[in-house]
Short mmCIF file of C-alpha atoms and ligand atoms in Angstrom, two decimals:
data_model
loop_
_atom_site.label_atom_id
_atom_site.label_comp_id
_atom_site.label_asym_id
_atom_site.label_seq_id
_atom_site.Cartn_x
_atom_site.Cartn_y
_atom_site.Cartn_z
CA MET T 1 93.91 315.58 37.40
CA LEU T 2 93.35 312.70 34.99
CA LEU T 3 90.39 313.44 32.71
CA LEU T 4 88.58 310.29 31.60
CA ILE T 5 85.73 311.90 29.74
CA PRO T 6 84.93 311.59 26.04
CA GLY T 7 85.83 315.20 25.29
CA PRO T 8 87.25 317.63 25.97
CA VAL T 9 89.98 315.08 26.52
CA GLN T 10 93.18 315.01 28.49
CA THR T 11 95.77 316.84 26.38
CA ARG T 12 99.55 316.87 26.25
CA PRO T 13 101.42 319.73 27.92
CA ASP T 14 102.95 320.77 24.58
CA VAL T 15 99.48 321.01 23.01
CA ARG T 16 98.18 323.14 25.90
CA ALA T 17 101.32 325.30 25.82
CA ALA T 18 100.63 326.13 22.16
CA MET T 19 97.60 328.10 23.36
CA ALA T 20 99.74 330.61 25.22
CA VAL T 21 100.41 332.93 22.28
CA ASP T 22 98.78 335.97 20.71
CA ILE T 23 97.92 335.50 17.05
CA ALA T 24 96.10 337.67 14.51
CA PRO T 25 93.99 335.21 12.49
CA TRP T 26 94.35 337.18 9.25
CA ASP T 27 98.12 337.61 9.64
CA ARG T 28 100.16 336.49 6.64
CA ASP T 29 102.17 334.14 8.88
CA PHE T 30 99.10 332.34 10.18
CA ALA T 31 97.32 331.81 6.85
CA PRO T 32 99.75 329.10 5.62
CA GLU T 33 99.42 327.34 8.97
CA TYR T 34 95.63 327.33 8.70
CA ILE T 35 95.77 326.17 5.07
CA ALA T 36 98.09 323.30 6.06
CA ILE T 37 95.70 322.25 8.84
CA ARG T 38 92.78 322.21 6.39
CA GLU T 39 94.75 320.09 3.92
CA LYS T 40 95.88 317.62 6.59
CA VAL T 41 92.33 317.25 7.89
CA ARG T 42 90.99 316.73 4.36
CA ASP T 43 93.63 314.08 3.68
CA LEU T 44 92.94 312.40 7.01
CA ALA T 45 89.30 311.99 5.98
CA GLY T 46 90.46 310.35 2.74
CA GLY T 47 89.69 313.50 0.78
CA LYS T 48 91.51 314.59 -2.38
CA ALA T 49 92.70 318.05 -3.37
CA GLY T 50 90.25 319.64 -5.78
CA LEU T 51 87.54 317.08 -4.99
CA HIS T 52 86.98 317.49 -1.26
CA ALA T 53 87.07 320.50 1.05
CA CYS T 54 87.79 320.88 4.74
CA LEU T 55 85.19 323.34 6.03
CA PRO T 56 85.91 324.49 9.60
CA LEU T 57 83.38 326.22 11.80
CA GLN T 58 83.90 327.99 15.11
CA GLY T 59 82.33 326.17 18.02
CA ALA T 60 81.24 322.77 19.25
CA GLY T 61 80.22 319.54 17.60
CA HIS T 62 76.54 320.45 17.69
CA PHE T 63 77.32 323.52 15.60
CA ILE T 64 79.00 321.60 12.81
CA THR T 65 76.29 318.91 12.83
CA GLU T 66 73.62 321.60 12.48
CA ALA T 67 75.63 323.26 9.72
CA ALA T 68 75.96 319.98 7.80
CA ILE T 69 72.21 319.32 8.09
CA ARG T 70 71.29 322.85 7.04
CA THR T 71 73.73 322.87 4.14
CA PHE T 72 73.05 319.45 2.63
CA VAL T 73 69.42 318.65 3.51
CA PRO T 74 67.17 321.15 1.70
CA ALA T 75 64.33 322.42 3.91
CA ALA T 76 61.62 322.00 1.26
CA THR T 77 62.60 318.77 -0.47
CA GLY T 78 64.95 317.03 1.94
CA LYS T 79 64.06 314.24 4.35
CA LEU T 80 66.57 312.98 6.88
CA LEU T 81 66.37 309.43 8.21
CA ILE T 82 68.13 309.23 11.56
CA VAL T 83 69.25 306.00 13.19
CA ARG T 84 68.04 306.63 16.76
CA ASN T 85 70.30 304.33 18.74
CA GLY T 86 71.71 306.74 21.26
CA ALA T 87 71.83 310.14 22.91
CA TYR T 88 73.84 311.85 20.17
CA ALA T 89 71.45 310.55 17.51
CA ASP T 90 68.65 312.15 19.56
CA ARG T 91 70.61 315.39 19.47
CA MET T 92 71.01 315.18 15.70
CA ALA T 93 67.23 314.78 15.40
CA ARG T 94 66.63 317.84 17.56
CA LEU T 95 69.11 319.92 15.54
CA ALA T 96 67.39 318.89 12.30
CA GLU T 97 63.88 319.51 13.59
CA GLU T 98 64.73 322.93 15.00
CA ALA T 99 66.28 323.79 11.63
CA GLY T 100 62.89 322.97 10.09
CA ARG T 101 64.05 319.79 8.38
CA THR T 102 61.80 316.77 7.97
CA VAL T 103 63.04 313.90 10.11
CA VAL T 104 62.17 310.21 9.92
CA ASN T 105 63.29 308.07 12.83
CA LEU T 106 64.59 304.55 12.83
CA PRO T 107 64.52 303.55 16.51
CA ALA T 108 67.10 300.96 17.53
CA PRO T 109 68.52 299.79 20.87
CA ASP T 110 71.58 301.61 22.21
CA THR T 111 73.32 298.34 23.02
CA GLY T 112 74.59 297.46 19.54
CA SER T 113 75.17 298.83 16.05
CA VAL T 114 72.19 299.24 13.77
CA ASP T 115 71.57 296.51 11.17
CA PRO T 116 72.26 297.97 7.71
CA ALA T 117 69.45 295.77 6.33
CA ALA T 118 66.98 297.65 8.58
CA VAL T 119 68.17 300.93 7.08
CA ALA T 120 67.90 299.49 3.57
CA ALA T 121 64.29 298.47 4.26
CA VAL T 122 63.30 301.96 5.43
CA LEU T 123 64.99 303.58 2.43
CA ALA T 124 63.22 301.17 0.06
CA ALA T 125 59.84 301.84 1.67
CA ASP T 126 60.17 305.63 1.48
CA PRO T 127 61.74 306.95 -1.72
CA THR T 128 61.29 310.55 -0.48
CA ILE T 129 64.05 310.07 2.13
CA THR T 130 67.04 311.96 0.75
CA HIS T 131 69.60 311.46 3.54
CA LEU T 132 70.70 309.10 6.26
CA GLY T 133 72.08 310.68 9.41
CA VAL T 134 74.15 308.41 11.60
CA VAL T 135 76.45 308.68 14.58
CA TYR T 136 79.66 306.71 13.99
CA SER T 137 80.73 306.30 17.62
CA GLU T 138 77.69 306.80 19.85
CA THR T 139 79.18 308.48 22.88
CA GLY T 140 75.94 307.98 24.81
CA SER T 141 76.51 304.24 25.14
CA GLY T 142 79.88 303.44 23.56
CA LEU T 143 78.58 301.50 20.58
CA VAL T 144 79.96 301.91 17.05
CA ASN T 145 77.73 301.98 13.99
CA ASP T 146 79.18 300.34 10.87
CA VAL T 147 79.52 303.45 8.72
CA PRO T 148 81.10 301.70 5.69
CA ALA T 149 78.32 299.06 5.64
CA LEU T 150 75.60 301.70 6.11
CA GLY T 151 77.19 303.74 3.34
CA GLU T 152 76.94 300.80 0.98
CA VAL T 153 73.22 300.57 1.61
CA VAL T 154 72.76 304.32 1.14
CA ARG T 155 74.82 304.27 -2.06
CA ALA T 156 72.82 301.35 -3.47
CA ALA T 157 69.60 303.25 -2.76
CA GLY T 158 70.93 306.41 -4.43
CA ARG T 159 70.65 308.53 -1.28
CA ARG T 160 73.11 310.73 0.62
CA MET T 161 74.61 310.47 4.09
CA ILE T 162 75.76 312.72 6.95
CA VAL T 163 78.15 311.16 9.45
CA ASP T 164 78.55 312.46 12.99
CA ALA T 165 82.10 311.25 13.58
CA VAL T 166 82.73 313.66 16.45
CA SER T 167 83.95 310.98 18.85
CA ALA T 168 85.23 308.67 16.10
CA PHE T 169 87.33 310.77 13.78
CA GLY T 170 91.03 310.05 14.07
CA ALA T 171 90.45 306.72 15.83
CA LEU T 172 87.98 304.79 13.69
CA PRO T 173 88.81 304.42 10.00
CA PHE T 174 87.04 306.71 7.57
CA ASP T 175 87.63 307.26 3.85
CA ILE T 176 85.37 309.74 2.07
CA SER T 177 86.85 308.76 -1.30
CA ALA T 178 85.59 305.21 -0.78
CA GLN T 179 82.21 306.56 0.37
CA PRO T 180 81.01 308.89 -2.40
CA GLU T 181 77.49 308.85 -0.88
CA VAL T 182 78.74 310.94 2.07
CA ASP T 183 77.79 314.62 1.92
CA ALA T 184 79.67 315.46 5.11
CA VAL T 185 81.65 313.86 7.88
CA VAL T 186 81.86 316.09 10.95
CA PHE T 187 84.10 316.21 14.03
CA THR T 188 85.82 318.59 16.44
CA SER T 189 89.27 319.61 17.63
CA ASN T 190 88.92 318.19 21.13
CA LYS T 191 88.28 314.46 20.85
CA CYS T 192 90.43 311.79 19.17
CA ILE T 193 92.92 314.25 17.66
CA GLU T 194 93.48 315.38 21.28
CA GLY T 195 93.36 319.14 20.75
CA LEU T 196 91.58 321.80 22.79
CA PRO T 197 87.89 322.65 22.24
CA GLY T 198 86.88 325.58 20.05
CA ILE T 199 86.74 324.55 16.43
CA ALA T 200 84.78 321.98 14.45
CA PHE T 201 85.33 320.54 10.98
CA ALA T 202 83.36 319.09 8.11
CA VAL T 203 84.93 317.34 5.14
CA ALA T 204 82.67 317.31 2.11
CA PRO T 205 82.74 316.71 -1.67
CA ILE T 206 83.15 320.09 -3.39
CA GLU T 207 80.64 319.17 -6.10
CA ARG T 208 77.98 318.65 -3.42
CA VAL T 209 78.88 321.84 -1.54
CA VAL T 210 78.46 323.82 -4.74
CA ALA T 211 75.20 322.06 -5.61
CA CYS T 212 73.84 322.78 -2.10
CA THR T 213 74.60 326.49 -2.13
CA GLY T 214 71.64 328.45 -0.79
CA ASN T 215 70.11 325.68 1.34
CA ALA T 216 71.26 326.68 4.80
CA GLY T 217 68.86 329.47 5.74
CA SER T 218 71.61 330.71 8.06
CA TRP T 219 74.76 332.65 7.39
CA CYS T 220 76.64 331.32 10.42
CA PHE T 221 75.76 327.68 9.76
CA ASP T 222 76.26 327.67 5.99
CA LEU T 223 79.12 325.39 4.95
CA ALA T 224 78.64 326.44 1.32
CA ASP T 225 79.43 329.99 2.43
CA VAL T 226 82.57 328.71 4.18
CA TYR T 227 83.57 327.13 0.88
CA HIS T 228 82.77 330.17 -1.28
CA THR T 229 84.64 332.41 1.12
CA ALA T 230 87.71 330.19 0.71
CA GLN T 231 87.32 330.37 -3.05
CA ARG T 232 87.07 334.15 -2.96
CA ALA T 233 89.47 335.09 -0.16
CA GLY T 234 91.77 332.07 0.04
CA TRP T 235 91.87 328.88 2.13
CA GLY T 236 93.66 330.76 4.89
CA SER T 237 90.78 333.20 5.38
CA PHE T 238 88.06 333.31 8.01
CA ARG T 239 84.50 334.63 7.88
CA PHE T 240 84.35 335.47 11.59
CA THR T 241 86.86 335.59 14.46
CA PRO T 242 88.10 332.03 15.04
CA PRO T 243 89.36 330.50 18.29
CA VAL T 244 92.77 331.02 16.79
CA GLN T 245 94.76 329.68 19.76
CA ALA T 246 92.72 326.47 19.76
CA LEU T 247 93.37 326.18 16.04
CA HIS T 248 97.10 326.70 16.51
CA ALA T 249 97.14 324.06 19.28
CA PHE T 250 95.10 321.74 17.07
CA GLY T 251 97.85 322.02 14.44
CA VAL T 252 100.39 320.89 17.06
CA ALA T 253 98.11 318.01 18.13
CA LEU T 254 97.61 317.00 14.51
CA ASP T 255 101.34 316.81 13.86
CA ILE T 256 101.83 314.69 16.99
CA PHE T 257 98.94 312.47 15.88
CA LEU T 258 100.57 311.93 12.48
CA ALA T 259 104.03 311.35 13.98
CA GLU T 260 102.57 308.73 16.34
CA GLY T 261 101.26 306.71 13.39
CA GLY T 262 97.92 308.35 12.68
CA GLN T 263 94.56 306.62 12.90
CA PRO T 264 95.70 302.98 13.23
CA ALA T 265 98.04 303.83 16.12
CA ARG T 266 95.41 305.90 17.88
CA LEU T 267 92.81 303.18 17.50
CA ALA T 268 95.23 300.62 18.91
CA ARG T 269 96.00 302.79 21.95
CA TYR T 270 92.33 303.52 22.67
CA ARG T 271 91.33 299.86 22.21
CA GLU T 272 93.96 298.80 24.70
CA ASN T 273 92.82 301.52 27.13
CA CYS T 274 89.28 300.27 26.76
CA ARG T 275 90.22 296.62 27.21
CA ILE T 276 92.13 297.35 30.41
CA LEU T 277 89.19 299.35 31.75
CA TYR T 278 86.55 296.83 30.66
CA GLU T 279 88.35 293.92 32.30
CA GLY T 280 89.54 295.84 35.35
CA ALA T 281 86.11 297.27 36.12
CA GLN T 282 84.59 293.79 35.99
CA ALA T 283 87.23 292.63 38.45
CA LEU T 284 85.86 295.38 40.74
CA GLY T 285 82.38 293.88 40.38
CA LEU T 286 81.08 296.45 37.88
CA ARG T 287 78.84 295.19 35.07
CA PRO T 288 79.53 296.63 31.59
CA TYR T 289 76.61 298.23 29.74
CA LEU T 290 77.67 296.70 26.41
CA GLU T 291 78.74 293.18 25.51
CA TRP T 292 82.41 293.23 24.49
CA GLU T 293 81.51 292.47 20.85
CA HIS T 294 79.51 295.75 20.73
CA GLN T 295 81.96 297.77 22.82
CA GLY T 296 83.60 300.60 20.86
CA PRO T 297 87.05 301.94 21.83
CA ILE T 298 85.98 305.48 22.80
CA ILE T 299 83.96 305.20 26.01
CA ALA T 300 82.84 302.37 28.26
CA LEU T 301 79.74 302.41 30.45
CA PHE T 302 79.11 300.37 33.56
CA HIS T 303 75.88 299.86 35.47
CA GLN T 304 75.82 301.77 38.73
CA PRO T 305 76.15 299.33 41.65
CA GLN T 306 72.86 298.70 43.42
CA HIS T 307 74.17 299.45 46.86
CA PRO T 308 72.73 301.91 49.41
CA GLY T 309 76.12 303.62 49.72
CA PHE T 310 76.40 304.37 46.01
CA THR T 311 75.40 307.59 44.30
CA LEU T 312 76.93 308.69 41.02
CA GLN T 313 77.92 312.12 42.36
CA GLY T 314 79.37 310.50 45.50
CA PHE T 315 81.42 308.15 43.34
CA VAL T 316 82.56 310.98 41.05
CA ASP T 317 83.60 313.07 44.07
CA ALA T 318 85.48 310.15 45.67
CA LEU T 319 87.27 309.50 42.36
CA LYS T 320 88.13 313.17 42.00
CA ARG T 321 89.76 313.17 45.44
CA ARG T 322 91.95 310.39 44.00
CA GLY T 323 92.89 312.43 40.94
CA VAL T 324 90.47 311.06 38.35
CA LEU T 325 87.57 312.92 36.78
CA ILE T 326 84.68 311.13 35.05
CA SER T 327 81.25 312.33 33.90
CA ASN T 328 78.70 313.02 36.63
CA PHE T 329 75.80 312.26 34.29
CA PHE T 330 74.70 309.45 31.99
CA ASN T 331 72.56 309.30 28.85
CA THR T 332 71.20 305.76 29.05
CA GLU T 333 67.78 304.78 30.38
CA ALA T 334 69.41 302.50 32.96
CA PRO T 335 71.60 304.25 35.56
CA THR T 336 75.17 303.96 34.34
CA MET T 337 78.56 305.57 34.79
CA ARG T 338 80.60 306.59 31.75
CA ILE T 339 84.37 306.44 31.52
CA GLY T 340 86.28 307.75 28.53
CA CYS T 341 89.17 305.83 26.97
CA ILE T 342 90.40 308.66 24.74
CA GLY T 343 92.82 311.55 25.13
CA HIS T 344 96.47 311.66 26.08
CA VAL T 345 96.16 308.54 28.24
CA GLY T 346 97.61 305.04 28.01
CA PRO T 347 97.68 301.77 29.94
CA ASP T 348 99.38 303.31 33.00
CA GLU T 349 96.67 305.94 33.33
CA MET T 350 93.92 303.33 32.93
CA ARG T 351 95.47 301.19 35.67
CA PHE T 352 95.81 304.26 37.88
CA ALA T 353 92.12 305.00 37.27
CA LEU T 354 91.16 301.42 38.21
CA GLY T 355 93.08 301.80 41.47
CA ALA T 356 91.21 305.04 42.14
CA MET T 357 87.91 303.31 41.32
CA ARG T 358 88.69 300.56 43.83
CA GLY T 359 89.47 303.16 46.48
CA ALA T 360 86.29 305.11 45.72
CA LEU T 361 84.10 301.99 45.83
CA GLU T 362 85.69 301.02 49.17
CA GLU T 363 85.07 304.50 50.55
CA LEU T 364 81.39 304.27 49.59
CA GLY T 365 81.17 300.84 51.19
CA VAL T 366 80.36 299.11 47.90
CA LEU T 367 83.58 297.10 48.12
CA GLN T 368 85.12 295.65 51.26
CA ARG T 369 88.46 297.23 52.05
CA ALA T 370 91.31 294.84 51.29
CA ALA T 371 92.70 293.42 54.58
C1 PLP P 401 81.05 315.14 21.70
C2 PLP P 401 80.08 314.74 20.65
C3 PLP P 401 79.35 315.67 19.90
C4 PLP P 401 79.45 317.14 20.07
O1 PLP P 401 79.46 317.63 21.32
P1 PLP P 401 79.76 319.18 21.56
O2 PLP P 401 79.59 319.29 23.02
O3 PLP P 401 78.76 319.95 20.79
O4 PLP P 401 81.15 319.44 21.05
C5 PLP P 401 78.54 315.21 18.89
N1 PLP P 401 78.42 313.90 18.63
C6 PLP P 401 79.12 312.98 19.31
C7 PLP P 401 78.97 311.55 18.93
C8 PLP P 401 79.96 313.37 20.34
O5 PLP P 401 80.66 312.44 21.01
#
């Protein structure tokens, strides 16, 4: 089966095979492996030894986003401005509110990146806003927010920033050393690095982690505690049982990622995947949700055909019979279908998927069968 979903992604057989081992997380042989993963992840985010820390957390992307909010946005004095231009931004707002944080919303359409000037205006009007929360690649619609440009605005206003880079990290460029206003960039094992799900990561400036000690109001979701544990027990130590096989497989995926040319190579592959899909779907009569100039490389959405034979689940089932799996839900107001461009897939897989899409649309009667 070809998985074209924006996580968990299609993985390589050698990455999956790395799961098939028993490992004791605290074993002396595994600690150096875990330490090396943390250092590679820190470096990949543009972090520097002694200045930035890689702070892993068991679980999904929502967990690490909540942990970053709890750790860096103080409950009493913090105020988080969230750019609300998509489904994952909505989720960030819910995580913050349920953690008792004060949230200010900046609503924006989910069809293009937010204008940094709009963010600057809100920050100028409300000096009590301490943080900007933004989704780098909005997996709800496929748009990309300009994190470097937003960071400039945040830096100029003397505020801090939390970046949900869950579907961006490893594909879109990010450099925490060039963005000192960032408190945390967060991501998971199972998206653009092409590992298995199970573990999430934050990269953060150590100075800020230390300054924010005691904010979290949660032991599990306290990134400062992750840091202090590493200080006390070593960077190869864990607080709680980790998904150690997923971590081991992530290390394999990370080495493959680096050997393939790292972020620029991954971005180039995903962009090409996306271009083939975007053009090929239009040739099938499907209308893209985003204009090409706003289309990010991670996921593309298309409007559902207005045809009596079309239902999303019917289309998903017909595609699945042809060996391709896409999401059977959408997060836009308009009915759309979402197709991922990430994972261990290339141009051949995208063309195969387009053939399957043609077959599925013919089966549903949306397209005439070729004579
Ligand atoms: C996938 C994703 C998440 C996290 O999803 P989980 O299911 O919690 O792993 C968060 N933000 C974005 C932008 C994502 O694409």
